[in-house]
Amino acid sequence: MASADLPASVEALTLQSTSNVSKFPGCFPTLNPVDIYREHISEELGKIAEIDPAKIYPRLQWTNTLDKGDLALAVPALQIKTKNPKELAQEFADKFPESELIHKPVVSGPQLMFFFKGQPLAKTVLSRVLNEKEAYGTNGNQGLRDPSDPSKGKKKIIIEFSSPNIAKPFHAGHLRSTIIGGFLANLYTVMGWEVIKMNYLGDWGKQYGLLANGFKYFGNEEALNKDPINHLFDVYVQINKVVGKEEEPIKELKEQIKAKKEKNEDVSALEAEVAKLVDASEDEKARRYFKSMEDQDPEALALWRRFRDLSINKYKQTYARLNIDFDVYSGESQVKAESMAKAYQNMKEAGVAEDSDGAIIANFEKHGAKKLGKAVIIRKDGTPLYLTRDIGAILERDEEYHFDKMIYVVASQQDLHLAQLFKITELSGHKDLASRCQHINFGMVQGMSTRKGTVKFLDDILHDVGDKMHEVMKKNEVKYSQVENPEQTADILGITSVMVQDMTGKRINNYEFNLEAMTSFEGDTGPYLQYAHARLCSMTRKSELNVDELPSANFDLLTEKHAVDLCRLLAQWPDVLINTAKTQEPVTVLSYLFRMTHMLSSSYDVLKVIGSEPEVKKARMALYASARQVLNNGMRVLGLNPVQRM
């Protein structure tokens, strides 16, 4: 069964699932070639060890390097007490029967290493890749609520990511959230989940009062329509300069009042002056304007809505370049007052909320969570904080979507905030809801600043790397002349550079934004990955073979170690996806793709296509076409757009 109902970011991938049920849980031999081998080894070892094969199956581990086998079994994990595990391992290896699928197990201490035989593996894997194409590796069964009863439907996940603030720069933190969130959305999609991609915009608060008033002084209709985000940011910067200047005399007067109070002198005249300055200040006007928004003033809301809509339209264009689209543009403004009231009521009833000098706080220390400290829920003036809105939002989303899981892709600086949010949700009587929420965090990007200062918009970042890649491409005049749309290709390569640099380490690691390193063709970079894909496309063109006829190649001719090892690696792709769903790290996929590209580059001299015997040529081309397909599938899951020429 295939489904083409996928988001734009993985539109080139199709999803496959199966009704074939194995007696081993999570085993899908028709979708995952390695599961055929897991079943086989479990059954044979079960007979030898006289234990239930179901005990062996989940203990067969995949390996990091091919020299350690394709699957490994730590014999102590079987908990057979009669003999020493090393002796048992040797005994199992000696008794293991001759097999068409695998070589005799190799003993390494208490471990058994299993190596797949090349020719049967090549037939299975290459046939599948060439026939299943974009669907190879996907597994819709993983996303079923009940794998034994598909009629119960798919599990549903909300992924909240990106979440920029309107009228403020789309900075590196938002970029990381966007890249990681887009990847997770693709991953859960090819694992068969129903994915809702949500952008929770920073679109509410006093800063919008400041922005609206600032627009009266510094706004320009033409500039707003042409480039809303940059223009609103300029307005925001200018009005903040005014606020800064106004604060200076107020600060001076407050210091004078403090000094006079120490001498017990009369300060009423100075206090009146401060009150007058504060009342006339842009900061106070912004507070009043925002209050009018909260009170649903139609004129104030109309201008705010215009700023919001123009900004979202601009964001959509930028996201499209990153292969990302959102199902829902939500935001702080969308959280209903009654949801916040309900959340507050729940907290009160559960004894989580308490009064503190006129404000309402949650004291986590009293609930056995000392590390979470205290958090303000409602300010003294009665206005709710982020936390209150976020609690209201969780309740609303649960009611509207009935999700099985919700992931917040937010920087690690917000670790405390999200831990407090989940704890309040739990303490307020929604333990199950809190358990379905997860924070996926990430580290900082360092060294991102512009020639003009410290602010860097996403469009500027992408423009810079696109220009850099264009320069690199021009150096090879022959290849450059063959690229149909060099500017567009340079843009794709630039975006790939940024995304791959971001995904190279674990999410939590900080990294240095390095334009030179990320746009290089040396080392494990985005351009190197794209080059590997383009080279395989070029090889297909030069071979002049009909790609549709490759599945009928004679795979028995692929006897060289390079060919066998490449097949072994291609067999791992479905497992890589399942493992990535556990790690939730883009680097799990990326490391696999780089292992494959390194193996490919060392194969070209050994497994020549051009000039080979016709049948050998066809078999080798089938191998390379399969590698290109898996590389393409992996790049798509990462959110990259593979190029055919560069």
XYZ file of C-alpha atoms in Angstrom:
646
model
C 0.000 0.000 0.000
C 1.487 3.361 -0.969
C 0.326 6.837 -0.027
C 1.368 9.996 -1.828
C -0.359 12.213 0.749
C 2.831 13.805 2.086
C 3.977 17.361 2.904
C 5.968 19.368 0.358
C 9.258 18.771 2.186
C 9.082 15.031 1.469
C 6.840 15.125 -1.566
C 9.355 12.982 -3.464
C 9.083 10.199 -0.886
C 6.190 7.756 -0.866
C 5.121 5.730 2.112
C 4.771 1.967 2.217
C 3.214 -0.286 4.824
C 2.370 -3.976 4.917
C -0.330 -6.343 6.129
C 2.223 -9.207 6.344
C 2.562 -9.981 10.025
C 5.617 -11.666 11.541
C 5.496 -13.578 14.817
C 8.250 -11.228 16.042
C 7.036 -7.789 17.201
C 8.293 -4.894 15.052
C 9.491 -7.282 12.328
C 8.574 -6.428 8.728
C 10.549 -8.660 6.319
C 8.673 -7.281 3.278
C 9.753 -3.709 4.166
C 13.139 -4.218 5.795
C 15.602 -6.690 4.216
C 17.602 -7.042 7.451
C 14.473 -8.387 9.201
C 14.674 -11.458 6.908
C 18.105 -12.153 8.444
C 16.963 -11.416 12.017
C 14.152 -13.968 11.622
C 16.517 -16.557 10.111
C 19.215 -16.174 12.809
C 16.638 -16.201 15.646
C 15.012 -19.406 14.396
C 18.317 -21.251 13.871
C 19.848 -20.151 17.168
C 16.608 -20.932 18.979
C 16.916 -24.566 17.878
C 20.603 -24.777 18.881
C 20.182 -23.071 22.275
C 16.780 -24.694 22.879
C 15.208 -21.345 23.766
C 12.326 -19.379 22.325
C 13.500 -17.489 19.167
C 11.439 -14.510 20.404
C 14.054 -14.082 23.161
C 16.844 -13.868 20.587
C 15.190 -11.573 18.015
C 15.192 -8.274 19.990
C 18.763 -8.905 21.181
C 20.267 -8.949 17.690
C 22.062 -5.615 17.439
C 23.033 -3.709 14.331
C 26.711 -2.748 14.060
C 28.451 0.592 13.513
C 31.074 -0.758 11.128
C 30.864 -3.569 8.604
C 34.017 -5.255 9.900
C 32.016 -6.123 13.058
C 29.411 -7.953 11.005
C 25.930 -7.005 9.813
C 24.256 -8.138 13.022
C 25.777 -9.014 16.394
C 24.559 -10.917 19.425
C 25.928 -10.522 22.935
C 25.439 -14.057 24.278
C 25.236 -12.906 27.968
C 22.034 -11.025 27.012
C 20.312 -14.409 26.548
C 20.838 -15.089 30.297
C 21.658 -18.784 29.870
C 23.165 -19.744 33.229
C 24.415 -23.252 32.426
C 27.722 -22.251 30.792
C 30.269 -19.471 30.508
C 29.086 -17.001 27.768
C 32.390 -17.291 25.840
C 32.072 -21.082 25.710
C 28.414 -20.762 24.722
C 29.300 -18.345 21.905
C 31.835 -20.844 20.535
C 29.378 -23.726 20.864
C 26.615 -21.784 19.024
C 29.038 -20.864 16.240
C 30.204 -24.462 15.819
C 26.648 -25.812 15.698
C 25.244 -23.077 13.438
C 24.158 -24.789 10.199
C 25.311 -23.968 6.679
C 23.045 -21.222 5.382
C 22.238 -19.709 1.998
C 21.862 -16.278 3.597
C 24.767 -15.895 6.023
C 28.316 -17.083 6.635
C 29.211 -19.094 9.718
C 29.086 -16.766 12.786
C 32.403 -15.280 13.896
C 33.158 -15.449 17.629
C 34.557 -12.388 19.409
C 34.736 -13.101 23.150
C 31.141 -13.596 24.342
C 29.814 -12.070 21.101
C 28.650 -13.612 17.837
C 29.085 -11.599 14.654
C 26.929 -12.479 11.642
C 28.026 -11.572 8.099
C 25.487 -11.631 5.246
C 26.427 -13.480 2.043
C 26.899 -11.095 -0.862
C 24.941 -12.596 -3.757
C 21.574 -13.362 -2.089
C 21.775 -9.980 -0.323
C 22.441 -8.125 -3.604
C 19.428 -9.793 -5.232
C 17.113 -8.865 -2.358
C 18.321 -5.341 -1.633
C 18.999 -4.023 -5.142
C 15.709 -5.435 -6.482
C 13.840 -3.739 -3.664
C 15.560 -0.361 -3.989
C 15.142 -0.268 -7.778
C 11.469 -1.272 -7.592
C 10.379 0.600 -4.449
C 12.416 3.739 -5.292
C 11.303 6.646 -3.018
C 9.401 4.265 -0.748
C 12.447 2.137 0.135
C 13.148 2.473 3.862
C 9.777 3.943 4.807
C 7.554 2.000 7.185
C 3.966 3.134 7.687
C 3.391 0.368 10.244
C 5.601 2.214 12.751
C 3.027 5.005 12.935
C -0.027 2.841 13.621
C -1.822 3.285 16.957
C -2.241 -0.496 17.099
C 0.006 -2.456 14.662
C -2.275 -5.495 15.022
C -5.347 -3.454 14.007
C -4.668 -0.842 11.257
C -8.327 0.284 11.380
C -7.516 2.181 14.616
C -5.586 4.624 12.457
C -2.307 6.522 12.640
C -0.710 8.100 15.669
C -0.851 11.897 15.566
C 2.053 14.190 16.410
C 2.248 17.993 16.662
C 5.717 19.427 16.053
C 6.006 23.050 17.120
C 9.090 24.630 15.582
C 10.692 27.768 14.117
C 8.448 30.225 16.041
C 10.049 33.590 15.171
C 8.904 36.893 16.662
C 7.137 39.167 14.197
C 9.108 42.383 13.541
C 12.284 40.902 15.002
C 15.113 39.190 13.089
C 14.746 35.542 12.189
C 17.995 34.689 13.952
C 20.225 31.645 14.226
C 18.146 30.090 17.023
C 15.055 30.177 14.834
C 17.102 28.764 11.965
C 18.190 25.776 14.081
C 14.633 25.192 15.296
C 13.406 25.331 11.674
C 16.006 22.858 10.362
C 15.574 20.365 13.229
C 11.775 20.679 13.261
C 11.532 20.183 9.497
C 13.699 17.068 9.756
C 11.566 15.612 12.586
C 8.384 16.278 10.585
C 9.849 14.346 7.620
C 11.076 11.517 9.844
C 7.713 10.965 11.540
C 5.971 11.208 8.152
C 8.017 8.369 6.616
C 7.424 6.383 9.808
C 3.696 6.595 9.096
C 2.561 9.154 11.702
C 0.040 11.903 10.973
C 2.179 15.019 11.375
C 0.923 18.528 12.167
C 3.627 21.171 11.673
C 2.908 24.194 13.829
C 4.574 27.614 13.852
C 3.833 29.292 17.203
C 4.658 32.913 16.421
C 5.720 35.546 18.934
C 2.897 37.856 17.853
C 1.465 39.406 21.015
C 2.563 41.691 23.829
C 3.544 45.279 24.575
C 6.110 45.305 21.744
C 3.192 45.397 19.256
C 1.915 48.545 20.926
C 5.416 49.957 20.513
C 5.507 48.837 16.879
C 2.085 50.288 16.030
C 2.948 53.678 17.538
C 6.403 53.570 15.940
C 4.797 52.947 12.546
C 2.926 56.266 12.850
C 6.277 58.087 13.072
C 8.625 55.979 10.966
C 6.397 53.715 8.870
C 6.296 53.707 5.090
C 3.505 51.905 3.215
C 5.615 51.118 0.163
C 8.475 49.702 2.241
C 6.003 47.705 4.351
C 4.466 46.002 1.321
C 7.806 45.414 -0.367
C 9.717 43.920 2.579
C 7.510 43.770 5.696
C 9.889 41.973 8.085
C 12.913 44.208 7.440
C 10.815 47.353 7.457
C 8.987 46.505 10.691
C 12.322 45.679 12.271
C 13.707 49.091 11.222
C 10.637 50.759 12.747
C 11.073 48.696 15.921
C 14.752 49.698 16.224
C 13.954 53.389 15.706
C 11.111 53.513 18.233
C 13.300 51.667 20.752
C 15.947 54.396 20.352
C 13.262 56.953 21.279
C 12.320 54.860 24.332
C 15.996 54.694 25.330
C 16.361 58.500 25.162
C 13.168 59.007 27.183
C 14.383 56.663 29.896
C 17.550 58.694 30.596
C 15.884 61.752 32.304
C 13.455 59.433 34.157
C 16.398 57.425 35.483
C 18.206 60.622 36.571
C 15.124 61.898 38.402
C 14.673 58.554 40.161
C 18.285 58.733 41.385
C 17.651 62.289 42.680
C 14.522 61.050 44.492
C 16.530 58.223 46.079
C 19.226 60.675 47.275
C 16.632 63.108 48.687
C 14.797 60.311 50.486
C 18.012 59.333 52.230
C 18.207 62.926 53.560
C 14.479 62.861 54.452
C 13.797 65.737 52.009
C 10.484 66.341 50.222
C 10.330 64.452 46.867
C 6.704 65.065 45.853
C 7.585 67.589 43.098
C 10.177 65.237 41.590
C 7.779 62.291 41.791
C 5.114 64.328 39.991
C 7.657 65.152 37.298
C 8.569 61.459 36.907
C 4.883 60.501 36.692
C 4.362 63.151 34.005
C 7.357 61.934 31.953
C 6.316 58.281 32.308
C 2.746 59.082 31.298
C 3.937 60.849 28.130
C 6.574 58.197 27.275
C 6.422 55.889 24.283
C 6.788 52.936 26.632
C 3.602 53.895 28.476
C 1.799 54.674 25.192
C 2.791 51.196 23.976
C 1.356 49.645 27.148
C -1.909 51.526 26.624
C -2.030 50.538 22.952
C -1.506 46.877 23.818
C -4.244 47.174 26.437
C -6.556 48.383 23.637
C -5.571 45.266 21.646
C -6.381 43.065 24.636
C -9.718 44.898 24.907
C -10.423 43.996 21.244
C -10.262 47.548 19.844
C -11.074 46.989 16.114
C -8.671 49.645 14.742
C -5.727 48.451 16.862
C -6.389 44.819 15.939
C -6.720 45.615 12.217
C -3.209 47.144 12.086
C -1.734 44.313 14.171
C -3.403 41.719 11.908
C -1.968 43.446 8.843
C 1.568 43.353 10.259
C 1.061 39.670 11.166
C -0.364 38.606 7.771
C 2.313 40.428 5.756
C 5.026 38.863 7.928
C 3.584 35.344 7.550
C 3.447 35.715 3.742
C 7.107 36.710 3.760
C 8.028 33.826 6.079
C 6.274 31.357 3.756
C 8.576 32.390 0.879
C 11.658 31.863 3.057
C 10.425 28.517 4.395
C 9.766 27.322 0.841
C 13.493 27.733 0.103
C 14.176 25.405 3.047
C 11.677 22.788 1.751
C 9.333 23.517 4.668
C 5.646 24.317 4.869
C 3.475 24.646 7.973
C 0.014 23.231 8.540
C -0.819 25.779 11.238
C 0.382 29.324 11.902
C -0.556 29.725 15.551
C 0.851 32.206 18.055
C 0.530 33.745 21.489
C -2.331 35.879 20.175
C -4.390 32.785 19.363
C -4.581 31.454 22.925
C -8.084 32.186 24.218
C -8.599 34.067 27.485
C -10.971 31.317 28.683
C -8.239 28.688 28.138
C -5.860 30.684 30.331
C -8.618 31.169 32.913
C -9.301 27.420 32.875
C -5.578 26.661 33.248
C -5.355 29.086 36.186
C -8.462 27.539 37.782
C -6.919 24.040 37.461
C -3.730 25.301 39.116
C -5.673 26.914 41.947
C -7.728 23.787 42.599
C -4.611 21.605 42.548
C -2.858 23.942 45.003
C -0.136 24.811 42.484
C -0.860 28.558 42.269
C -0.397 30.855 45.263
C -0.427 34.570 46.022
C 2.905 36.390 46.419
C 2.891 40.187 46.958
C -0.121 40.602 44.698
C 1.240 38.356 41.942
C 0.297 34.701 41.403
C 3.208 32.262 41.422
C 3.856 28.530 41.202
C 6.280 27.369 43.886
C 7.708 24.107 42.551
C 9.834 23.578 45.655
C 6.642 22.764 47.590
C 5.831 20.038 45.061
C 9.103 18.155 45.266
C 10.749 19.851 42.262
C 13.382 22.086 43.891
C 15.394 22.532 40.701
C 12.435 24.239 39.006
C 12.316 27.026 41.628
C 9.408 29.473 41.388
C 7.603 30.904 38.371
C 5.296 33.908 38.024
C 1.945 32.924 36.510
C 0.106 36.266 36.649
C 1.770 39.662 37.208
C 0.671 42.104 39.895
C -1.228 44.129 37.266
C -3.260 41.036 36.354
C -1.613 40.336 32.975
C -0.674 36.722 32.185
C 2.872 35.656 31.321
C 4.276 33.318 28.650
C 3.856 30.374 30.985
C 0.130 31.023 31.440
C -0.368 31.304 27.698
C 1.627 28.128 27.070
C -0.455 26.170 29.604
C -3.633 27.473 27.931
C -2.194 26.472 24.537
C -1.441 22.879 25.669
C -5.043 22.408 26.835
C -6.450 23.892 23.613
C -4.272 21.692 21.405
C -5.210 18.566 23.317
C -8.901 19.351 22.886
C -8.595 20.250 19.204
C -6.146 17.627 17.925
C -6.252 14.710 20.431
C -2.552 14.155 19.708
C -0.501 11.126 20.780
C 2.677 13.183 21.078
C 3.696 16.844 20.926
C 7.270 17.996 20.425
C 8.531 21.527 21.158
C 11.705 22.266 19.170
C 13.154 25.080 21.283
C 16.709 26.161 22.224
C 18.300 24.794 25.387
C 18.087 28.263 27.042
C 14.376 27.459 27.457
C 15.010 24.140 29.272
C 13.732 25.539 32.585
C 10.667 27.180 31.021
C 9.547 23.958 29.326
C 10.306 21.827 32.381
C 8.114 24.221 34.421
C 5.395 24.103 31.761
C 5.259 20.288 31.734
C 5.396 20.131 35.571
C 2.518 22.605 35.972
C 0.496 20.643 33.405
C 1.157 17.460 35.385
C 0.433 19.010 38.813
C -2.791 20.585 37.520
C -4.350 17.176 37.009
C -3.135 16.485 33.456
C -0.423 13.899 34.099
C -1.228 11.949 30.923
C -1.104 15.130 28.820
C 2.272 16.136 30.291
C 3.660 12.651 29.517
C 2.780 13.109 25.820
C 4.832 16.315 25.547
C 8.557 16.411 24.814
C 11.129 19.200 24.553
C 13.706 18.675 21.782
C 16.438 21.181 22.616
C 19.564 22.379 20.827
C 22.712 24.419 21.402
C 23.726 27.843 20.149
C 25.235 29.026 16.864
C 28.230 31.282 17.403
C 29.862 33.765 15.073
C 26.806 34.935 13.153
C 26.969 38.671 12.576
C 26.666 40.962 9.591
C 29.068 43.503 8.162
C 26.772 46.193 9.588
C 26.377 44.818 13.093
C 25.040 41.854 14.991
C 21.605 41.289 13.469
C 21.308 38.618 10.811
C 18.078 37.815 8.998
C 17.642 34.332 7.568
C 17.302 35.693 4.022
C 20.684 37.435 4.415
C 22.310 34.210 5.628
C 20.938 32.230 2.681
C 21.911 35.004 0.261
C 25.505 35.024 1.542
C 26.001 31.248 1.247
C 24.273 31.186 -2.167
C 26.696 33.848 -3.440
C 29.637 31.929 -2.007
C 28.550 28.680 -3.733
C 28.031 30.560 -7.006
C 31.662 31.769 -6.834
C 32.867 28.202 -6.215
C 30.812 26.832 -9.144
C 32.184 29.427 -11.587
C 35.717 28.123 -11.047
C 34.930 25.052 -13.175
C 33.891 26.658 -16.475
C 33.079 23.390 -18.285
C 30.726 22.062 -15.592
C 29.282 25.531 -14.955
C 28.260 25.836 -18.607
C 26.278 22.565 -18.352
C 24.163 23.652 -15.367
C 20.749 24.765 -16.580
C 20.015 27.363 -13.887
C 23.279 28.145 -12.056
C 21.774 30.782 -9.685
C 19.065 28.404 -8.523
C 21.571 25.528 -8.134
C 23.900 27.834 -6.149
C 20.967 28.736 -3.885
C 20.166 25.038 -3.280
C 23.852 24.276 -2.589
C 24.060 27.249 -0.211
C 20.993 26.090 1.725
C 22.423 22.543 1.823
C 25.688 23.969 3.232
C 23.870 25.710 6.085
C 21.636 22.743 6.891
C 24.389 20.107 6.816
C 26.680 22.221 9.010
C 23.792 22.480 11.474
C 23.152 18.720 11.478
C 26.760 17.531 11.641
C 27.016 17.297 15.434
C 24.543 16.324 18.115
C 21.724 18.841 18.508
C 22.787 19.943 21.978
C 26.290 20.983 20.808
C 27.041 24.634 20.111
C 28.816 25.271 16.832
C 30.636 28.033 15.000
C 28.935 29.418 11.884
C 31.808 29.064 9.407
C 31.079 30.152 5.825
C 34.405 28.885 4.464
C 34.137 25.435 6.035
C 30.474 24.818 5.211
C 30.797 25.734 1.516
C 33.892 23.578 0.973
C 33.884 20.421 -1.149
C 36.519 18.940 1.171
C 35.365 16.924 4.168
C 31.853 16.019 5.268
C 29.962 19.080 4.039
C 26.694 19.805 2.249
C 28.370 20.482 -1.107
C 30.258 17.149 -0.842
C 26.953 15.315 -0.304
C 25.358 17.093 -3.280
C 28.449 16.369 -5.388
C 28.163 12.649 -4.568
C 24.527 12.677 -5.733
C 25.271 14.682 -8.903
C 28.154 12.338 -9.763
C 25.847 9.299 -9.590
C 23.322 11.127 -11.821
C 26.117 11.900 -14.290
C 27.195 8.250 -14.274
C 23.640 7.176 -15.165
C 23.552 9.627 -18.077
C 26.965 8.555 -19.406
C 26.151 4.831 -19.164
C 23.342 5.351 -21.738
C 21.517 2.404 -20.139
C 17.748 2.280 -19.725
C 17.197 2.748 -15.977
C 13.888 0.836 -16.119
C 15.762 -2.287 -17.254
C 18.278 -2.288 -14.371
C 16.160 -4.535 -12.055
C 16.686 -7.375 -14.556
C 20.501 -7.188 -14.199
C 22.446 -10.291 -13.152
C 23.395 -9.380 -9.561
C 25.525 -12.547 -9.232
C 28.211 -10.639 -11.173
C 28.703 -8.249 -8.222
C 31.381 -10.315 -6.491
C 33.962 -7.655 -5.556
C 34.282 -6.706 -1.873
C 33.396 -3.063 -2.712
C 30.148 -4.195 -4.354
C 29.185 -6.564 -1.524
C 29.956 -3.945 1.150
C 27.901 -1.328 -0.662
C 24.925 -3.742 -0.752
C 25.380 -4.414 2.969
C 25.264 -0.674 3.636
C 22.176 -0.129 1.438
C 20.423 -2.916 3.370
C 20.822 -0.850 6.556
C 18.759 2.165 5.403
C 15.386 1.005 6.863
C 17.153 0.288 10.181
C 18.821 3.719 10.098
C 15.397 5.363 9.893
C 14.028 3.293 12.787
C 17.129 4.071 14.853
C 16.796 7.785 14.014
C 13.212 7.748 15.312
C 14.774 6.707 18.653
C 17.691 9.181 18.687
C 15.702 12.052 17.077
C 19.094 13.308 15.851
C 19.623 14.393 12.216
C 23.269 13.325 12.566
C 22.130 9.653 12.715
C 20.975 9.904 9.081
C 23.775 12.236 8.026
C 26.564 9.969 9.378
C 25.077 7.044 7.451
C 24.968 9.076 4.205
C 28.595 10.153 4.617
C 29.657 6.534 5.252
C 27.949 5.633 2.002
C 29.482 8.501 -0.010
C 32.980 7.611 1.275
C 32.424 3.988 0.264
C 31.197 5.117 -3.158
C 34.202 7.331 -3.834
C 36.567 4.447 -3.095
C 34.541 2.129 -5.400
C 34.654 4.068 -8.659
C 38.147 2.903 -9.663
C 37.382 -0.742 -8.796
C 33.805 -1.018 -10.109
C 34.108 0.790 -13.441
C 30.906 1.118 -15.470
C 32.139 2.609 -18.750
C 34.150 0.097 -20.743
C 32.949 -2.981 -18.815
C 31.383 -6.087 -20.359
C 27.672 -5.329 -21.116
C 26.242 -7.595 -18.372
C 28.810 -6.424 -15.787
C 28.152 -2.828 -16.808
C 24.417 -3.311 -16.258
C 24.901 -4.977 -12.839
C 27.289 -2.255 -11.631
C 24.984 0.472 -12.890
C 22.120 -1.180 -10.963
C 24.294 -0.975 -7.841
C 25.134 2.709 -8.392
C 21.507 3.568 -9.286
C 20.433 1.935 -5.995
C 23.034 3.936 -4.082
C 21.790 7.150 -5.745
C 18.212 6.305 -4.749
C 19.063 5.683 -1.096
C 21.246 8.816 -0.984
C 18.339 10.782 -2.476
C 15.869 9.310 0.034
C 18.177 10.158 2.945
C 18.759 13.718 1.752
C 14.989 14.224 1.387
C 14.351 13.096 4.964
C 16.940 15.653 6.120
C 14.987 18.305 4.200
C 17.614 18.726 1.452
C 16.895 19.105 -2.246
C 19.271 16.783 -4.200
C 20.699 18.305 -7.411
C 21.377 16.400 -10.644
C 24.154 18.643 -11.986
C 26.530 21.089 -10.337
